[in-house]
N, C-alpha and C. Protein backbone atom coordinates (compact mmCIF):
# COMPACT_ATOMS: atom_id res chain seq x y z
N MET A 1 10.40 -15.17 -31.68
CA MET A 1 9.32 -13.49 -31.52
C MET A 1 9.65 -13.21 -30.56
N ALA A 2 9.53 -11.77 -31.06
CA ALA A 2 10.17 -10.89 -29.62
C ALA A 2 9.17 -11.16 -28.77
N ARG A 3 9.57 -10.46 -27.54
CA ARG A 3 8.65 -10.01 -26.32
C ARG A 3 7.89 -9.12 -26.01
N ARG A 4 6.61 -8.97 -25.53
CA ARG A 4 6.16 -7.48 -25.49
C ARG A 4 6.54 -7.31 -24.00
N ARG A 5 6.36 -5.95 -23.30
CA ARG A 5 7.04 -5.67 -21.95
C ARG A 5 5.53 -5.67 -21.73
N LYS A 6 5.55 -5.90 -19.96
CA LYS A 6 3.53 -5.38 -19.94
C LYS A 6 3.83 -3.90 -19.38
N ARG A 7 3.37 -3.32 -19.92
CA ARG A 7 2.82 -2.20 -19.53
C ARG A 7 2.84 -1.64 -17.77
N LYS A 8 3.60 -0.50 -17.14
CA LYS A 8 3.23 -0.40 -15.60
C LYS A 8 2.44 0.40 -15.88
N SER A 9 1.59 0.80 -14.69
CA SER A 9 0.38 2.01 -14.42
C SER A 9 0.96 2.97 -13.82
N ARG A 10 0.99 4.02 -14.41
CA ARG A 10 1.72 5.27 -13.52
C ARG A 10 0.44 5.62 -11.95
N ARG A 11 -0.73 4.96 -12.11
CA ARG A 11 -1.12 5.25 -11.40
C ARG A 11 -0.45 4.82 -9.75
N ARG A 12 -0.53 3.04 -10.72
CA ARG A 12 -0.26 2.23 -9.25
C ARG A 12 1.01 2.44 -8.78
N GLN A 13 2.00 2.83 -9.97
CA GLN A 13 3.40 3.23 -9.34
C GLN A 13 3.46 4.30 -8.44
N GLU A 14 2.83 5.23 -8.77
CA GLU A 14 2.39 6.50 -7.66
C GLU A 14 2.34 6.24 -6.30
N GLY A 15 1.16 4.83 -6.28
CA GLY A 15 0.97 4.17 -5.11
C GLY A 15 1.84 3.23 -4.43
N ARG A 16 2.53 3.31 -5.16
CA ARG A 16 3.74 2.06 -4.68
C ARG A 16 4.74 2.80 -3.76
N ARG A 17 5.03 4.07 -4.64
CA ARG A 17 5.75 5.07 -3.91
C ARG A 17 5.26 5.80 -2.47
N ILE A 18 4.06 6.13 -2.38
CA ILE A 18 3.13 6.10 -1.51
C ILE A 18 3.40 5.51 -0.14
N LEU A 19 2.95 4.44 -0.52
CA LEU A 19 3.21 3.14 0.51
C LEU A 19 4.61 3.03 0.99
N GLU A 20 5.65 3.44 0.60
CA GLU A 20 6.79 2.87 0.81
C GLU A 20 6.72 3.34 2.72
N HIS A 21 6.31 5.19 2.64
CA HIS A 21 6.65 5.66 3.32
C HIS A 21 5.70 5.31 4.74
N VAL A 22 4.63 4.58 4.15
CA VAL A 22 3.95 3.77 5.64
C VAL A 22 4.60 2.51 6.48
N PRO A 23 4.77 2.93 7.85
CA PRO A 23 5.50 1.59 8.70
C PRO A 23 4.50 -0.03 8.06
N GLN A 24 5.62 -0.57 8.61
CA GLN A 24 5.55 -1.67 7.39
C GLN A 24 5.99 -2.72 9.15
N PHE A 25 4.94 -3.83 9.03
CA PHE A 25 5.07 -4.88 10.01
C PHE A 25 4.93 -6.54 9.21
N SER A 26 6.03 -7.36 9.25
CA SER A 26 5.93 -8.37 9.05
C SER A 26 5.46 -9.60 9.74
N ILE A 27 4.91 -10.43 9.19
CA ILE A 27 4.55 -11.75 10.49
C ILE A 27 4.34 -12.78 9.77
N GLU A 28 4.36 -13.74 10.23
CA GLU A 28 3.40 -15.15 9.89
C GLU A 28 2.16 -15.42 9.93
N SER A 29 1.46 -16.11 9.20
CA SER A 29 0.24 -16.70 9.06
C SER A 29 0.17 -17.99 10.20
N GLY A 30 0.88 -18.75 10.24
CA GLY A 30 1.23 -19.81 11.23
C GLY A 30 -0.29 -20.95 10.10
N GLU A 31 -1.12 -20.98 11.21
CA GLU A 31 -2.11 -22.11 10.88
C GLU A 31 -3.12 -21.29 10.33
N GLU A 32 -3.36 -20.11 10.36
CA GLU A 32 -4.38 -18.94 10.02
C GLU A 32 -4.51 -18.35 8.71
N LYS A 33 -5.68 -18.35 8.01
CA LYS A 33 -5.43 -17.71 7.24
C LYS A 33 -4.52 -16.61 7.09
N PRO A 34 -4.08 -16.16 6.28
CA PRO A 34 -3.31 -14.61 5.88
C PRO A 34 -4.06 -13.49 7.01
N VAL A 35 -5.53 -13.26 6.05
CA VAL A 35 -6.29 -11.73 6.59
C VAL A 35 -6.99 -11.80 7.70
N THR A 36 -6.75 -13.59 8.54
CA THR A 36 -7.39 -13.63 9.96
C THR A 36 -6.22 -13.15 10.87
N ALA A 37 -4.76 -13.56 10.35
CA ALA A 37 -3.57 -13.05 11.05
C ALA A 37 -3.44 -12.26 11.26
N ALA A 38 -3.25 -11.36 9.45
CA ALA A 38 -3.69 -9.69 10.08
C ALA A 38 -4.15 -9.11 11.10
N ARG A 39 -5.47 -9.26 11.14
CA ARG A 39 -6.63 -8.74 11.89
C ARG A 39 -6.12 -9.17 12.85
N LYS A 40 -5.98 -10.34 13.90
CA LYS A 40 -5.66 -10.61 15.09
C LYS A 40 -4.01 -9.76 15.27
N PHE A 41 -3.05 -9.89 14.41
CA PHE A 41 -1.72 -9.08 14.92
C PHE A 41 -2.39 -7.46 15.21
N ILE A 42 -3.15 -6.74 14.65
CA ILE A 42 -3.17 -5.83 14.54
C ILE A 42 -4.03 -5.38 15.73
N GLN A 43 -5.12 -5.89 16.31
CA GLN A 43 -5.70 -5.65 17.86
C GLN A 43 -4.78 -6.20 18.44
N ALA A 44 -4.13 -7.28 18.87
CA ALA A 44 -2.80 -7.40 19.84
C ALA A 44 -1.73 -5.96 19.61
N GLU A 45 -1.65 -5.73 18.94
CA GLU A 45 -0.38 -5.21 18.51
C GLU A 45 -0.78 -3.72 18.99
N ASN A 46 -2.41 -3.34 18.98
CA ASN A 46 -2.96 -2.16 18.89
C ASN A 46 -2.30 -1.02 17.82
N ILE A 47 -1.79 -1.55 16.74
CA ILE A 47 -1.85 -1.01 15.51
C ILE A 47 -2.23 0.12 15.26
N ALA A 48 -2.01 1.59 14.94
CA ALA A 48 -3.05 2.24 14.51
C ALA A 48 -2.55 2.76 12.66
N PRO A 49 -3.79 3.00 12.20
CA PRO A 49 -3.59 3.52 10.90
C PRO A 49 -2.75 4.53 10.09
N PRO A 50 -2.33 4.44 9.46
CA PRO A 50 -1.82 3.80 8.24
C PRO A 50 -0.91 2.46 8.47
N ALA A 51 -0.85 1.40 7.97
CA ALA A 51 0.39 0.58 8.19
C ALA A 51 0.11 -0.33 7.02
N LEU A 52 1.26 -1.14 6.59
CA LEU A 52 1.49 -2.27 6.20
C LEU A 52 1.48 -3.16 6.40
N LEU A 53 1.02 -4.41 6.58
CA LEU A 53 1.01 -5.37 7.04
C LEU A 53 1.64 -6.33 5.98
N LEU A 54 2.82 -7.34 6.01
CA LEU A 54 3.22 -7.98 5.09
C LEU A 54 3.14 -9.86 6.07
N VAL A 55 2.23 -10.55 5.31
CA VAL A 55 2.34 -11.56 6.27
C VAL A 55 2.42 -12.81 5.14
N LYS A 56 3.22 -13.64 5.79
CA LYS A 56 3.90 -14.93 5.27
C LYS A 56 3.13 -16.17 5.45
N ARG A 57 2.52 -16.49 4.15
CA ARG A 57 1.68 -17.52 4.09
C ARG A 57 2.61 -18.52 4.34
N ASN A 58 3.83 -19.06 3.33
CA ASN A 58 4.53 -20.25 3.65
C ASN A 58 5.76 -19.59 2.60
N GLU A 59 6.62 -20.49 2.34
CA GLU A 59 8.15 -19.67 2.23
C GLU A 59 8.02 -19.18 0.69
N HIS A 60 7.16 -19.06 -0.05
CA HIS A 60 7.16 -18.84 -1.36
C HIS A 60 6.24 -17.65 -1.58
N THR A 61 5.23 -17.36 -0.45
CA THR A 61 4.11 -16.48 -0.51
C THR A 61 4.11 -15.49 0.44
N THR A 62 3.98 -14.41 0.51
CA THR A 62 3.84 -13.37 1.34
C THR A 62 2.51 -12.05 0.81
N ASP A 63 1.89 -12.00 1.84
CA ASP A 63 0.00 -11.47 1.12
C ASP A 63 0.62 -9.83 1.93
N ARG A 64 0.15 -8.69 1.03
CA ARG A 64 0.42 -7.73 1.54
C ARG A 64 -1.23 -7.18 1.86
N TYR A 65 -1.20 -6.53 2.72
CA TYR A 65 -2.51 -5.57 3.17
C TYR A 65 -2.16 -4.30 4.18
N PHE A 66 -3.36 -3.60 3.86
CA PHE A 66 -3.11 -2.09 4.17
C PHE A 66 -4.13 -1.70 5.33
N TRP A 67 -3.56 -1.58 6.37
CA TRP A 67 -4.99 -0.92 7.75
C TRP A 67 -4.95 0.23 7.44
N ALA A 68 -6.09 0.76 7.01
CA ALA A 68 -6.48 2.04 7.12
C ALA A 68 -7.67 2.40 8.06
N GLU A 69 -8.11 3.49 7.96
CA GLU A 69 -9.04 4.31 9.06
C GLU A 69 -10.36 3.38 8.49
N LYS A 70 -10.77 2.87 7.35
CA LYS A 70 -11.36 2.21 6.77
C LYS A 70 -11.84 1.11 7.15
N GLY A 71 -10.75 -0.02 7.07
CA GLY A 71 -10.84 -1.14 7.76
C GLY A 71 -9.30 -1.91 7.01
N LEU A 72 -9.33 -3.31 6.74
CA LEU A 72 -8.22 -3.50 6.28
C LEU A 72 -8.47 -3.74 4.56
N PHE A 73 -7.03 -3.51 3.65
CA PHE A 73 -7.54 -3.58 2.06
C PHE A 73 -6.13 -4.74 1.81
N GLY A 74 -6.19 -4.95 0.57
CA GLY A 74 -5.52 -5.43 -0.15
C GLY A 74 -4.11 -4.52 -0.58
N ALA A 75 -3.04 -4.33 -0.66
CA ALA A 75 -2.31 -3.96 -0.70
C ALA A 75 -2.25 -3.04 -2.50
N GLN A 76 -2.56 -4.47 -3.38
CA GLN A 76 -2.99 -3.57 -4.41
C GLN A 76 -3.69 -3.12 -5.02
N TYR A 77 -4.94 -3.39 -4.42
CA TYR A 77 -5.78 -1.74 -4.78
C TYR A 77 -5.76 -0.88 -3.64
N VAL A 78 -4.84 -0.72 -2.66
CA VAL A 78 -4.62 0.43 -2.03
C VAL A 78 -4.11 1.14 -3.25
N GLU A 79 -2.90 0.33 -3.64
CA GLU A 79 -1.73 1.34 -5.16
C GLU A 79 -2.32 1.74 -5.99
N GLU A 80 -3.74 0.99 -6.56
CA GLU A 80 -4.07 1.66 -7.67
C GLU A 80 -5.00 2.32 -7.21
N ASN A 81 -5.59 2.68 -6.13
CA ASN A 81 -6.91 3.81 -5.67
C ASN A 81 -6.42 4.28 -4.56
N HIS A 82 -5.17 4.60 -4.36
CA HIS A 82 -4.58 5.53 -3.39
C HIS A 82 -5.01 6.78 -2.97
N PHE A 83 -5.81 7.78 -3.79
CA PHE A 83 -6.04 8.59 -3.40
C PHE A 83 -7.62 8.73 -2.77
N LEU A 84 -8.26 7.27 -2.78
CA LEU A 84 -9.53 6.94 -2.32
C LEU A 84 -9.45 6.98 -0.96
N PHE A 85 -7.72 7.23 0.07
CA PHE A 85 -7.24 6.83 1.28
C PHE A 85 -7.06 8.31 1.99
N PRO A 86 -7.67 8.83 2.74
CA PRO A 86 -7.20 10.14 3.28
C PRO A 86 -5.77 10.20 4.33
N SER A 87 -5.64 9.36 4.82
CA SER A 87 -4.32 9.29 5.40
C SER A 87 -3.14 8.84 4.11
N LEU A 88 -3.03 8.69 3.47
CA LEU A 88 -2.90 8.54 2.43
C LEU A 88 -1.96 10.06 1.41
N ARG A 89 -3.06 10.70 1.54
CA ARG A 89 -3.11 11.77 1.14
C ARG A 89 -1.88 13.04 1.60
N THR A 90 -1.85 12.92 2.93
CA THR A 90 -0.53 13.65 3.40
C THR A 90 0.70 13.00 3.49
N LEU A 91 0.54 11.79 2.58
CA LEU A 91 2.08 11.60 2.18
C LEU A 91 2.44 12.02 0.85
N GLU A 92 1.20 12.28 0.23
CA GLU A 92 1.71 12.68 -0.93
C GLU A 92 2.41 13.67 -1.15
N GLY A 93 3.05 14.20 -1.93
CA GLY A 93 3.64 15.22 -2.08
C GLY A 93 3.05 15.99 -2.92
N PRO A 94 3.52 17.02 -3.56
CA PRO A 94 2.88 18.52 -4.47
C PRO A 94 2.73 17.48 -5.38
N VAL A 95 1.30 17.74 -5.73
CA VAL A 95 0.88 16.88 -7.13
C VAL A 95 1.66 17.78 -8.46
N GLY A 96 1.69 19.07 -8.45
CA GLY A 96 1.99 19.93 -9.41
C GLY A 96 3.65 20.38 -8.88
N PRO A 97 3.83 21.47 -9.99
CA PRO A 97 5.39 22.12 -9.77
C PRO A 97 4.53 23.28 -8.77
N GLU A 98 5.61 23.55 -7.67
CA GLU A 98 4.93 24.60 -6.69
C GLU A 98 4.93 25.91 -6.84
N PRO A 99 4.01 26.58 -6.98
CA PRO A 99 3.86 28.15 -7.51
C PRO A 99 5.15 28.69 -6.43
N VAL A 100 5.41 29.49 -7.72
CA VAL A 100 6.46 30.51 -7.34
C VAL A 100 6.76 31.91 -7.21
N ALA A 101 6.51 32.53 -6.11
CA ALA A 101 6.16 33.82 -5.39
C ALA A 101 6.80 34.62 -6.42
N VAL A 102 6.09 35.90 -7.31
CA VAL A 102 6.60 36.87 -8.16
C VAL A 102 6.19 38.11 -7.16
N ALA A 103 7.08 39.11 -7.19
CA ALA A 103 7.20 40.15 -6.72
C ALA A 103 6.78 41.18 -7.26
N SER A 104 6.08 42.19 -7.71
CA SER A 104 6.06 42.79 -8.25
C SER A 104 6.01 44.57 -7.98
N ARG A 105 6.47 45.05 -8.88
CA ARG A 105 6.83 46.41 -8.26
C ARG A 105 5.78 48.06 -8.55
């Protein structure tokens, strides 16, 4: 039986492209929960938003968080809803075709 491919969300792909331009920090959670480790790292290093934190939970699992002005969010949520974050709007390219100046006589 043929296996169907999972449909990729255009909105999420666009959000992933935007997040590629955000500074990334990789840390290990150690004994703490990943979100706690991320919060402590942000406070200790004085990281300014926007930033992407990759928190290694164990050798197989890495959690991704987005540090915004509004707080700490899961990266997948931010990819799907990137338009809700003002700091990411400045990283977005032009949405449509650029207007062309027409000289009139």
